[in-house]
JSON list of C-alpha atoms in Angstrom, two decimals:
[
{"chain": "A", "resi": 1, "resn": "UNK", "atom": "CA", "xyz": [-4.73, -19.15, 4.42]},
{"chain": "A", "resi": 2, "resn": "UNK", "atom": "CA", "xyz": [-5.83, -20.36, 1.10]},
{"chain": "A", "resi": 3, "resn": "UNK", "atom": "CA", "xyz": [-3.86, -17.80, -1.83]},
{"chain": "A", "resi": 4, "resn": "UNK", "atom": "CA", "xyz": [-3.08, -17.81, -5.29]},
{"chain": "A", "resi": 5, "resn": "UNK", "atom": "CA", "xyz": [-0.34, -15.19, -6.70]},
{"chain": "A", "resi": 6, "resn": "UNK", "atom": "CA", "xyz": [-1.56, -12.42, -9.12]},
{"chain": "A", "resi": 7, "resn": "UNK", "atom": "CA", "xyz": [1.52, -11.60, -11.69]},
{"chain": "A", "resi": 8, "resn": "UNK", "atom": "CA", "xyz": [1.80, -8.46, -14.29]},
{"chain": "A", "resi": 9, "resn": "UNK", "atom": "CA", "xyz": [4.54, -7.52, -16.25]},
{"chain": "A", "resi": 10, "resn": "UNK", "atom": "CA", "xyz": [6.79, -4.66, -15.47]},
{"chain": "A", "resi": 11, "resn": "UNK", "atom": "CA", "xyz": [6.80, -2.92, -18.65]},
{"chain": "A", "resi": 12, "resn": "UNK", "atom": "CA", "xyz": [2.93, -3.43, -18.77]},
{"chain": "A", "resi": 13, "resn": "UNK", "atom": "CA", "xyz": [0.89, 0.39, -18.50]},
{"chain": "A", "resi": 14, "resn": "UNK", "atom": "CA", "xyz": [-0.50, 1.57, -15.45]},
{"chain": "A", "resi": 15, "resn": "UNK", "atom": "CA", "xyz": [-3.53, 1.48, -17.46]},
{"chain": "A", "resi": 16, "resn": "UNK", "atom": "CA", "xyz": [-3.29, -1.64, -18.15]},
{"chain": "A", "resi": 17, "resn": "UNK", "atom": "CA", "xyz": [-2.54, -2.84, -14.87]},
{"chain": "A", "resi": 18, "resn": "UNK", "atom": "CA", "xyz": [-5.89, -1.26, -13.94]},
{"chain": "A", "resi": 19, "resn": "UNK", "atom": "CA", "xyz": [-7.17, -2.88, -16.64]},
{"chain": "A", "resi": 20, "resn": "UNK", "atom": "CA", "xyz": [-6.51, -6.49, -15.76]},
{"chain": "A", "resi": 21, "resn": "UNK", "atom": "CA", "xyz": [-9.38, -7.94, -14.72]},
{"chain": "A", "resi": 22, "resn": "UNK", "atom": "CA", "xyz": [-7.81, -9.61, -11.86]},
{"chain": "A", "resi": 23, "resn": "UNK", "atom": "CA", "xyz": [-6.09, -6.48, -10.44]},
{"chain": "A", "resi": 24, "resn": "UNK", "atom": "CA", "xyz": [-6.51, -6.22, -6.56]},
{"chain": "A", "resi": 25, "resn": "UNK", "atom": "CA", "xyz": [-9.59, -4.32, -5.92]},
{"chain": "A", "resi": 26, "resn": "UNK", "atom": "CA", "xyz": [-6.83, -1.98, -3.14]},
{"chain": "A", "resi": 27, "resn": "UNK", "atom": "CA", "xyz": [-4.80, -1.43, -5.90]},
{"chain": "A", "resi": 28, "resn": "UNK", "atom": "CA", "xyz": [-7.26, -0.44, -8.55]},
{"chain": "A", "resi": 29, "resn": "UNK", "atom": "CA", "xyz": [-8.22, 2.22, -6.09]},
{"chain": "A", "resi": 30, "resn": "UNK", "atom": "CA", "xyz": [-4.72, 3.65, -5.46]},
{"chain": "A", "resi": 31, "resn": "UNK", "atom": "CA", "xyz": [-4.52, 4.35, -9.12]},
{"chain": "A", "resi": 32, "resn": "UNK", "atom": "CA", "xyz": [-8.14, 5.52, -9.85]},
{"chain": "A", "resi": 33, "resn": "UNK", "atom": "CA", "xyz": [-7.85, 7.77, -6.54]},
{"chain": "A", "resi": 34, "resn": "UNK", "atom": "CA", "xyz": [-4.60, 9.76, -8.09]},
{"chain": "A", "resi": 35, "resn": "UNK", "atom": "CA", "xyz": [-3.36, 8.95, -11.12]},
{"chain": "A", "resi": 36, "resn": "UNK", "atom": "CA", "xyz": [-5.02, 10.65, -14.57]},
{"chain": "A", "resi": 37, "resn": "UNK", "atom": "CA", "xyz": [-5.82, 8.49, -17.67]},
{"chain": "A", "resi": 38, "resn": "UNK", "atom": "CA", "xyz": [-3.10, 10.11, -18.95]},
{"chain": "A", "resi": 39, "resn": "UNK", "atom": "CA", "xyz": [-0.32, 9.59, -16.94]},
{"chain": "A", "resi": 40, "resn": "UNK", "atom": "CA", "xyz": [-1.92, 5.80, -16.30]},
{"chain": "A", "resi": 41, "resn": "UNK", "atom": "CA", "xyz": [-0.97, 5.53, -20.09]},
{"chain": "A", "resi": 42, "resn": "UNK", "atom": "CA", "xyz": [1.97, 7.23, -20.28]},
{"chain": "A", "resi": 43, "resn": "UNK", "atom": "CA", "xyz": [3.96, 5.42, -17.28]},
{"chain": "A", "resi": 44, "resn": "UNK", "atom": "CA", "xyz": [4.78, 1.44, -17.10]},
{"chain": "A", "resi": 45, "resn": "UNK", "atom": "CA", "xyz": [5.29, -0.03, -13.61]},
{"chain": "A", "resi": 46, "resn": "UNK", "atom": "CA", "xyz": [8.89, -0.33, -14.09]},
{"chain": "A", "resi": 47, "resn": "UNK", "atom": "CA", "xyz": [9.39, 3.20, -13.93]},
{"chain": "A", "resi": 48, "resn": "UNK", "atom": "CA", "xyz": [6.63, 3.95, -11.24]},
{"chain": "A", "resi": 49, "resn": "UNK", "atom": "CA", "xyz": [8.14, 1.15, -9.03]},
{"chain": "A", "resi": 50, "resn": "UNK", "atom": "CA", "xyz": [11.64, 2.88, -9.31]},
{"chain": "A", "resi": 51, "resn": "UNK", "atom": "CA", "xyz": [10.12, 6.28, -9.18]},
{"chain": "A", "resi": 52, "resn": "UNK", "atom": "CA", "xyz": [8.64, 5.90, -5.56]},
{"chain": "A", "resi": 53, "resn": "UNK", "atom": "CA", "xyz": [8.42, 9.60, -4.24]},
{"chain": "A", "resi": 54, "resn": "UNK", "atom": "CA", "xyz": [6.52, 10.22, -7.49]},
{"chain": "A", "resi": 55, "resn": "UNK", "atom": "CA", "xyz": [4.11, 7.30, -7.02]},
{"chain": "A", "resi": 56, "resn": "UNK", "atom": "CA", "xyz": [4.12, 7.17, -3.47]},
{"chain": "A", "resi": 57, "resn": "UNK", "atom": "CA", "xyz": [-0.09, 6.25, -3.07]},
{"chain": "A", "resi": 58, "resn": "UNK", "atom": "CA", "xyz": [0.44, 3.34, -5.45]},
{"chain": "A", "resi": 59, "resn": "UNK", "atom": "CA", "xyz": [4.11, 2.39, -3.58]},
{"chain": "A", "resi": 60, "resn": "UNK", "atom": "CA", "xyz": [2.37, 2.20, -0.08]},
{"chain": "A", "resi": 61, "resn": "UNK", "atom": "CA", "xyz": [-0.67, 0.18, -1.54]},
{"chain": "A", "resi": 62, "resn": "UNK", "atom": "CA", "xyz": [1.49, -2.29, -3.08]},
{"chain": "A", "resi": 63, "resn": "UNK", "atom": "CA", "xyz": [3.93, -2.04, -0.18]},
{"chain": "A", "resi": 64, "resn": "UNK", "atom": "CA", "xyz": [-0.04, -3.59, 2.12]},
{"chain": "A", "resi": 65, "resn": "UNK", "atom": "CA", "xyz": [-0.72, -5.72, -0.34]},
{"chain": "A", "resi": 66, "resn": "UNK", "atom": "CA", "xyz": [2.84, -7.38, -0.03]},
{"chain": "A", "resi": 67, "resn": "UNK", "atom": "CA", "xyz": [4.19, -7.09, -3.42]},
{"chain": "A", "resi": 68, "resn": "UNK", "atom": "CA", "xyz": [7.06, -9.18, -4.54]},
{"chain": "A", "resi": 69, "resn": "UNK", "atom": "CA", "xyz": [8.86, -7.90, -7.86]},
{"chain": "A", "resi": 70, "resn": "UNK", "atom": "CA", "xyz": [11.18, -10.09, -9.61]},
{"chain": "A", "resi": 71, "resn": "UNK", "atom": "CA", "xyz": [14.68, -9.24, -10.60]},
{"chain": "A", "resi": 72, "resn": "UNK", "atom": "CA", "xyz": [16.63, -10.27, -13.53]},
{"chain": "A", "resi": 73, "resn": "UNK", "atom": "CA", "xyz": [20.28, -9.88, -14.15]},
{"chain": "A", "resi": 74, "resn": "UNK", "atom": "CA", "xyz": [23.51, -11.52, -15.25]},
{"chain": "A", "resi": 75, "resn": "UNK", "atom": "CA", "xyz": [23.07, -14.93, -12.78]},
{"chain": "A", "resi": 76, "resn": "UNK", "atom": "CA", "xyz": [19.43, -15.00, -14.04]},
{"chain": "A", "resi": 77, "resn": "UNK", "atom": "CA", "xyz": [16.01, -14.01, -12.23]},
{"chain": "A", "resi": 78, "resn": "UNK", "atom": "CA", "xyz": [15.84, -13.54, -8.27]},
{"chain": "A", "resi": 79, "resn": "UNK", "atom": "CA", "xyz": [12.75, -12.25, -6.42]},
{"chain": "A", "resi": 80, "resn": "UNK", "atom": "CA", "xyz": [12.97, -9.34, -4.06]},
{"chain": "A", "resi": 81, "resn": "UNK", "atom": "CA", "xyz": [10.12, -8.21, -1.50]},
{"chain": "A", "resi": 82, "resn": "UNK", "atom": "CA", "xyz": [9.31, -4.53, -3.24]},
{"chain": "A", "resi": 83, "resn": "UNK", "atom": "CA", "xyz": [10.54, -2.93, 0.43]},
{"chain": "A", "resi": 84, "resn": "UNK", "atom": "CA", "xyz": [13.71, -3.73, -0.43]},
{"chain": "A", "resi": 85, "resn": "UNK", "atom": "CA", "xyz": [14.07, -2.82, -4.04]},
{"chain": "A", "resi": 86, "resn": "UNK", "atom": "CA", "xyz": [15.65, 0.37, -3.19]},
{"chain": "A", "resi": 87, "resn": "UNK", "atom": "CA", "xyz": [18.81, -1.60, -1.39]},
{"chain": "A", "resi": 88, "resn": "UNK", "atom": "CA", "xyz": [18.92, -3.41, -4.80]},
{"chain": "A", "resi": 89, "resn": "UNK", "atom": "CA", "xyz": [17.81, -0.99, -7.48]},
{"chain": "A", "resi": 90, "resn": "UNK", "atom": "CA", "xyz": [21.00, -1.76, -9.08]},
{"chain": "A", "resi": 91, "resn": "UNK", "atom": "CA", "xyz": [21.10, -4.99, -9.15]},
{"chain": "A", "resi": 92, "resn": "UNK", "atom": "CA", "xyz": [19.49, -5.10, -12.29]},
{"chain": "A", "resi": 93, "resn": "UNK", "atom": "CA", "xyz": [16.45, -5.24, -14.05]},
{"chain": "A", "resi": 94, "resn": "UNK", "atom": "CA", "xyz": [12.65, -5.61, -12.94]},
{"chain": "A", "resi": 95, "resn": "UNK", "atom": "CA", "xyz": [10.55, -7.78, -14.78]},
{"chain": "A", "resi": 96, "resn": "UNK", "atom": "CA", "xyz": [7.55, -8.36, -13.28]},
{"chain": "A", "resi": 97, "resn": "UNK", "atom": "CA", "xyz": [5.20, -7.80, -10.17]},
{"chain": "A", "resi": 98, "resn": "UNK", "atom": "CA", "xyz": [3.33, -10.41, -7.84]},
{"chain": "A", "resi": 99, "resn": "UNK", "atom": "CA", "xyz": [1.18, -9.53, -5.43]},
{"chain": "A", "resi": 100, "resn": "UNK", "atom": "CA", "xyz": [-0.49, -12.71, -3.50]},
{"chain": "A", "resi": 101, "resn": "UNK", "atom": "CA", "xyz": [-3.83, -12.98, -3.25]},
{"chain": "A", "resi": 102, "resn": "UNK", "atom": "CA", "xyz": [-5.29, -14.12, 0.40]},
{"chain": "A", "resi": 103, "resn": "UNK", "atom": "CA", "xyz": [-8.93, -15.29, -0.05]},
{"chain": "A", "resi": 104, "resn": "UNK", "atom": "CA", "xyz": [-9.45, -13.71, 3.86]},
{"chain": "A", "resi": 105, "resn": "UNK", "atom": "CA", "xyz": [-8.15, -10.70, 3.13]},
{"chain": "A", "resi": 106, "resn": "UNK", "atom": "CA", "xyz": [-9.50, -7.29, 4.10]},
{"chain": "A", "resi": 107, "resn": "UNK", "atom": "CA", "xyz": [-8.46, -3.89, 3.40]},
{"chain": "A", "resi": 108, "resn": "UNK", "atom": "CA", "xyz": [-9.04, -0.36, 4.07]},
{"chain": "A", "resi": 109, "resn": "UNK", "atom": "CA", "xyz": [-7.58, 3.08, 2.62]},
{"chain": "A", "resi": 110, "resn": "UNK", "atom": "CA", "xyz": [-8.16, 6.90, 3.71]},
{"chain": "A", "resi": 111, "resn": "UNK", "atom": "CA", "xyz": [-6.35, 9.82, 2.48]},
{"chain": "A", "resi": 112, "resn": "UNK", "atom": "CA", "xyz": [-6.48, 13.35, 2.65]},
{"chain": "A", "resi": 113, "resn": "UNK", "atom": "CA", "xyz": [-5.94, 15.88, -0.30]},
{"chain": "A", "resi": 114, "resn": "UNK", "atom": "CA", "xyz": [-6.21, 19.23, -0.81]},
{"chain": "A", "resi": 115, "resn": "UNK", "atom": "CA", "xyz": [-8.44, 18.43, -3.73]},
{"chain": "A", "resi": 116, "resn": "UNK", "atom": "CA", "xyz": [-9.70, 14.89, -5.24]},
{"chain": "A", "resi": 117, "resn": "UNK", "atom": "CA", "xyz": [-7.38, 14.93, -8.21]},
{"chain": "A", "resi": 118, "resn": "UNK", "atom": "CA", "xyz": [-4.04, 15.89, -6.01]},
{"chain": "A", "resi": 119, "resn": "UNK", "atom": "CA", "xyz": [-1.21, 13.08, -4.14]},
{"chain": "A", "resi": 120, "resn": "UNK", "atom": "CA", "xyz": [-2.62, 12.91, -1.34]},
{"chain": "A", "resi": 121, "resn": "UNK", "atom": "CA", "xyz": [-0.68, 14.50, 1.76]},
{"chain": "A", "resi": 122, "resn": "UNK", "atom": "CA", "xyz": [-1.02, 11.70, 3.66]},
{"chain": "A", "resi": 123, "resn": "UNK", "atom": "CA", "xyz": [-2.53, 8.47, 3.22]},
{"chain": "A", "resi": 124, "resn": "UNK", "atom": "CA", "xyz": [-3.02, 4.76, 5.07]},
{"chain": "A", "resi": 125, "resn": "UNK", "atom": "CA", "xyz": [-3.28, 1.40, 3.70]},
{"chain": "A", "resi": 126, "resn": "UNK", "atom": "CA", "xyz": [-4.47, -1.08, 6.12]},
{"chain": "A", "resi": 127, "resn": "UNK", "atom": "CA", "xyz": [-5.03, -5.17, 4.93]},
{"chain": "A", "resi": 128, "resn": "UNK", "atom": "CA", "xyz": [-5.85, -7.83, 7.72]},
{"chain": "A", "resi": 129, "resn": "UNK", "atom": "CA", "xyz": [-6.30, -11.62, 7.22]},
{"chain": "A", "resi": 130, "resn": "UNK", "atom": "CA", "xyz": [-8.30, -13.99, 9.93]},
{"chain": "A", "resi": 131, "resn": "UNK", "atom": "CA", "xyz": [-8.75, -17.41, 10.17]},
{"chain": "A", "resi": 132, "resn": "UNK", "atom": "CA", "xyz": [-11.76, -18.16, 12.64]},
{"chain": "A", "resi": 133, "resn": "UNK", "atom": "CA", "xyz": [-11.73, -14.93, 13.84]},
{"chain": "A", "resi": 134, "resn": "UNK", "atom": "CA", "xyz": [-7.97, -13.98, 14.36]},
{"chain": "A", "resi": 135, "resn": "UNK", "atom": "CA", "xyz": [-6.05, -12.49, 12.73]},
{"chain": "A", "resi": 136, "resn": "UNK", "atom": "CA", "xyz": [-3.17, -14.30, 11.50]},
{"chain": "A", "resi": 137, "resn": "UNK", "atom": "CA", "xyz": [-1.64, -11.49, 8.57]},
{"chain": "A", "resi": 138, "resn": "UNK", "atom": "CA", "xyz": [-2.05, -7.17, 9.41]},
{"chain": "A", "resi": 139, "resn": "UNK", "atom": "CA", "xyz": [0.03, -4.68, 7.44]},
{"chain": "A", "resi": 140, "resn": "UNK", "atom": "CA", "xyz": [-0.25, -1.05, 7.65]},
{"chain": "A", "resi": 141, "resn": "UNK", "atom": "CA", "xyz": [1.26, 1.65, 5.32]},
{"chain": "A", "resi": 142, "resn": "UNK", "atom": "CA", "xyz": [1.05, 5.16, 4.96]},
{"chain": "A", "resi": 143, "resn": "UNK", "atom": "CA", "xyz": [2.24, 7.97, 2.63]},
{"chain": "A", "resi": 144, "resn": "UNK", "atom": "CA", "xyz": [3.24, 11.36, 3.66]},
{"chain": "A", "resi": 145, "resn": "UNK", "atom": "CA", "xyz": [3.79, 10.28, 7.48]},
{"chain": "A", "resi": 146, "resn": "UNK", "atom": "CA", "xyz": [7.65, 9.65, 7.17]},
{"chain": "A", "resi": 147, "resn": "UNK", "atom": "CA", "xyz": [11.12, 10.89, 5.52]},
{"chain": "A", "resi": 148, "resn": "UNK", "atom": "CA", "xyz": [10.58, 8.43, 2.79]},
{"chain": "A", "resi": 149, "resn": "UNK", "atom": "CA", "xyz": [7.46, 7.84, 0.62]},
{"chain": "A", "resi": 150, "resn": "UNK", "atom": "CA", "xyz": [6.04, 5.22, 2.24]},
{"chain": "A", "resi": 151, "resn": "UNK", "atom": "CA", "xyz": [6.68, 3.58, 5.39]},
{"chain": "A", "resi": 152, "resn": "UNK", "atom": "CA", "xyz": [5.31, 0.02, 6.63]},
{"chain": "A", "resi": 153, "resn": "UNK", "atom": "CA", "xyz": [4.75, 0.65, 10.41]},
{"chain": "A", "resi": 154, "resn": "UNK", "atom": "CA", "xyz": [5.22, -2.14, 12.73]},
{"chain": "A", "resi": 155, "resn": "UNK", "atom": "CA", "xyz": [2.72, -1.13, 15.08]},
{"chain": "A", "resi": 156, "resn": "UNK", "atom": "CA", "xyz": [0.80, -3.83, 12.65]},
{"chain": "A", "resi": 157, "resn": "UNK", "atom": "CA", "xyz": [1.85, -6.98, 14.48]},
{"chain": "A", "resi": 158, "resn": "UNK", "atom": "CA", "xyz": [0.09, -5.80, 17.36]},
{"chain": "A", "resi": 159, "resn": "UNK", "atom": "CA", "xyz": [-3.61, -7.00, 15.82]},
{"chain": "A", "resi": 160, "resn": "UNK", "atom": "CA", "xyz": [-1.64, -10.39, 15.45]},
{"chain": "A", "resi": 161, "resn": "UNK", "atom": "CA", "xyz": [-3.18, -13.48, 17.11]},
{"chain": "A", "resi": 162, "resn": "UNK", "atom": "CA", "xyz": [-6.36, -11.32, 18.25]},
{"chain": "A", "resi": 163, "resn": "UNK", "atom": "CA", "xyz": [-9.63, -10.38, 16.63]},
{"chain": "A", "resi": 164, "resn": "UNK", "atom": "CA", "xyz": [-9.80, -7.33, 15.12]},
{"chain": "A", "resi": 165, "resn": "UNK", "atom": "CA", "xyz": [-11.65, -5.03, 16.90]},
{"chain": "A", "resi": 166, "resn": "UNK", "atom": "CA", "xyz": [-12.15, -1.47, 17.64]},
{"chain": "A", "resi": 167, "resn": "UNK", "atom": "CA", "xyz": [-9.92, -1.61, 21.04]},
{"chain": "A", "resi": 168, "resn": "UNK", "atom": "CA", "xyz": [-7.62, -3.75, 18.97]},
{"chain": "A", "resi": 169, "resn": "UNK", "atom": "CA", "xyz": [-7.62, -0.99, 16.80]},
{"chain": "A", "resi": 170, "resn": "UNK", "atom": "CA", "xyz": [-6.99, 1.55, 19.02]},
{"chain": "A", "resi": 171, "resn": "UNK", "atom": "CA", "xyz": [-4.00, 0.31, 20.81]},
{"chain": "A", "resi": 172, "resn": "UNK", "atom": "CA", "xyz": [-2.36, -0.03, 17.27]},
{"chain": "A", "resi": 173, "resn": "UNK", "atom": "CA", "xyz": [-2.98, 3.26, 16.20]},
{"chain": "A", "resi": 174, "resn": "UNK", "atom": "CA", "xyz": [-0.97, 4.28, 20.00]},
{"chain": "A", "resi": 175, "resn": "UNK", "atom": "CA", "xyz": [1.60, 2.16, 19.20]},
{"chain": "A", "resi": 176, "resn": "UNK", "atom": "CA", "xyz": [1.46, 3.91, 15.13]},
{"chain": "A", "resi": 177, "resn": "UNK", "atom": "CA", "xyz": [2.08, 7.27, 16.74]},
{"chain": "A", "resi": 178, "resn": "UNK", "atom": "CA", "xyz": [4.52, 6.40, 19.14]},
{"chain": "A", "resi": 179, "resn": "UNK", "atom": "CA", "xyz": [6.60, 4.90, 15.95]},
{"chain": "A", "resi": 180, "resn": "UNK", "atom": "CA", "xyz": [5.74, 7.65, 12.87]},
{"chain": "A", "resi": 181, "resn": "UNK", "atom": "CA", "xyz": [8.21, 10.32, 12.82]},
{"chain": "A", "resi": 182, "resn": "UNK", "atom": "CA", "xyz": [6.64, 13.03, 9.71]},
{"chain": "A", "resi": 183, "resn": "UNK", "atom": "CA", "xyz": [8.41, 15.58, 8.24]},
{"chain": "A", "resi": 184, "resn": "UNK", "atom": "CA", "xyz": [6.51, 18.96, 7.78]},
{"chain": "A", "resi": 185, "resn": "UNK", "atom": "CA", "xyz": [6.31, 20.84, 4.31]},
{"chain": "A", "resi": 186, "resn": "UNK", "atom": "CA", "xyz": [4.59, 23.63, 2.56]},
{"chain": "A", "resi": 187, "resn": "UNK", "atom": "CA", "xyz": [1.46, 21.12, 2.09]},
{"chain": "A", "resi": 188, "resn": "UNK", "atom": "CA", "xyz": [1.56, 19.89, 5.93]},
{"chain": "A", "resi": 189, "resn": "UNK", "atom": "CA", "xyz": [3.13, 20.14, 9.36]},
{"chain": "A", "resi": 190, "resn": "UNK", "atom": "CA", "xyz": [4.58, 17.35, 11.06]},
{"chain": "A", "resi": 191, "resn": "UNK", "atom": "CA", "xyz": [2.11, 18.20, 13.68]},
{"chain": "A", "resi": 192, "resn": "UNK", "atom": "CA", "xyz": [-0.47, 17.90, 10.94]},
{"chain": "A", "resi": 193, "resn": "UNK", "atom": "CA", "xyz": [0.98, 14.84, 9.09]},
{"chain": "A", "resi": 194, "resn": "UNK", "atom": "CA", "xyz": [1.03, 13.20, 12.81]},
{"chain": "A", "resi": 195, "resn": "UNK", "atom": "CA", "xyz": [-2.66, 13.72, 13.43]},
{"chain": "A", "resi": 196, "resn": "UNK", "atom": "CA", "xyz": [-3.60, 12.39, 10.41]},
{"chain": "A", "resi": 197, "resn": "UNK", "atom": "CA", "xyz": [-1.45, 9.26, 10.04]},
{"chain": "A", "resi": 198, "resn": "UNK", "atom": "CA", "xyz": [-3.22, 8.25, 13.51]},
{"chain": "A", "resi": 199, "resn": "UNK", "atom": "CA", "xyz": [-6.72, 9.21, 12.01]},
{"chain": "A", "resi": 200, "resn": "UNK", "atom": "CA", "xyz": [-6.34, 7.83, 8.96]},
{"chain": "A", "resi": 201, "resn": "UNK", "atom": "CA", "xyz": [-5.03, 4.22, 9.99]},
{"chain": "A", "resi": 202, "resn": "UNK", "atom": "CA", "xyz": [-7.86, 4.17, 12.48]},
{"chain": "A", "resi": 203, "resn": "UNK", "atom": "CA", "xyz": [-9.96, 4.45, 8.68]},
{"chain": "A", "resi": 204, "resn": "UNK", "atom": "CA", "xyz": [-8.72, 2.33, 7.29]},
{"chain": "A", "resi": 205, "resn": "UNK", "atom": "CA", "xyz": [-8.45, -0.62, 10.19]},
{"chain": "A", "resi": 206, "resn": "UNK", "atom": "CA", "xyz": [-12.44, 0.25, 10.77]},
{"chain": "A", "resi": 207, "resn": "UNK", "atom": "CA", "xyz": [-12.87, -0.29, 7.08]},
{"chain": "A", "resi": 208, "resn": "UNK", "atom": "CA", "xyz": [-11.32, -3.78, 7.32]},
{"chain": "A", "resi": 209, "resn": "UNK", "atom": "CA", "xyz": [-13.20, -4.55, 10.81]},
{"chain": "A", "resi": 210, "resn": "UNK", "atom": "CA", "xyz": [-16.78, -3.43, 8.69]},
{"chain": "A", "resi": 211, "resn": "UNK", "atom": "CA", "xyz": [-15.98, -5.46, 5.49]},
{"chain": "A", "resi": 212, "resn": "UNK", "atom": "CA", "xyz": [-16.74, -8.53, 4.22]},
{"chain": "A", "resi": 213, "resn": "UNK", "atom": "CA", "xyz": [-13.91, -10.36, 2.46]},
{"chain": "A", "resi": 214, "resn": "UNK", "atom": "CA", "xyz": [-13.54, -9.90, -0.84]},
{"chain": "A", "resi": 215, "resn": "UNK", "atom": "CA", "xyz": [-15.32, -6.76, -0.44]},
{"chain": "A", "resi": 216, "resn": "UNK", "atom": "CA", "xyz": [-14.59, -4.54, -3.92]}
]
């Protein structure tokens, strides 16, 4: 898989992140779906990457994009895969954000709000990369669908060394709900969150299978 790295600098604007002209077209989504102009301007990355139940939406679409953010303390500058900043939050200071950039990659996103300007209750990030056909690199995310804000299933790996395809598909979203354990509140049931983490990854894998690469 032919890549190059896309890099932005943690105490850059949300805005401004959005802004960059070479922003992944997944991510520019994630923040035009739920975040206001305001708040865009008002919060850097830094704080949105530490604040993660705040900014879940744009944590799980980074999270399927596999975003690395790099780390900077007393013994200099380490990088750190952004699912594991939490373990080492305190380790010391975040400088900047890469996310790579996989010329066969596909994605796909579905959510489900109670209106188009709220966090979505639950929401699924799906990107898939082929060579000839297979696929060699699947991650899928979701929102809302487990105790913390976002969760990176493993059901994923299934669509690994197969074409992607709509039985592919289904037997991964089997496996999804066999693996996602929700937690109900005011804005959802578990029941509810369940149902729609298995809808809403079938989305969002259907969006990748009916894309082009380097769709926008």
């Amino acid at each position: 898989m032919e890549e190059s790295v896309w890099r932005v600098d943690a105490d850059a604007s949300l805005q401004a992140v959005l802004d960059d002209r070479h922003c992944p077209a997944l991510l520019s989504q994630a923040l035009m779906d739920i975040h206001s102009w305001q708040l865009r301007n008002e919060t850097v990355l830094s704080r949105a990457l530490k604040s993660s139940r705040l900014f879940a939406h744009l944590t799980a679409a980074l999270l399927a994009l596999g975003a690395v953010v790099t780390i900077e303390d007393e013994g200099g500058k380490s990088e750190v895969r952004l699912q594991d900043l939490a373990r080492d939050s305190g380790k010391g200071k975040v400088v900047s954000l890469s996310v790579p950039q996989v010329q066969s990659m596909r994605w796909g996103e579905s959510h489900v709000a109670r209106t188009p300007s709220d966090e979505p209750i639950v929401a699924a990030f799906a990107v898939v990369s082929s060579k000839d056909g297979v696929v060699e690199e699947a991650r899928i995310v979701l929102s809302g669908a487990s105790p913390g804000p976002a969760w990176v299933a493993d059901a994923a790996q299934g669509l690994l060394d197969h074409p992607l395809s709509d039985a592919s598909i289904e037997e991964v979203v089997s496996a999804l709900l066999e693996e996602v354990r929700p937690v109900g509140d005011y804005r959802g049931s578990e029941e509810y969150r369940r149902e729609m983490a298995g809808v809403l990854t079938r989305r969002a894998l259907e969006d990748c299978l009916h894309s082009e690469v380097g769709d926008e």
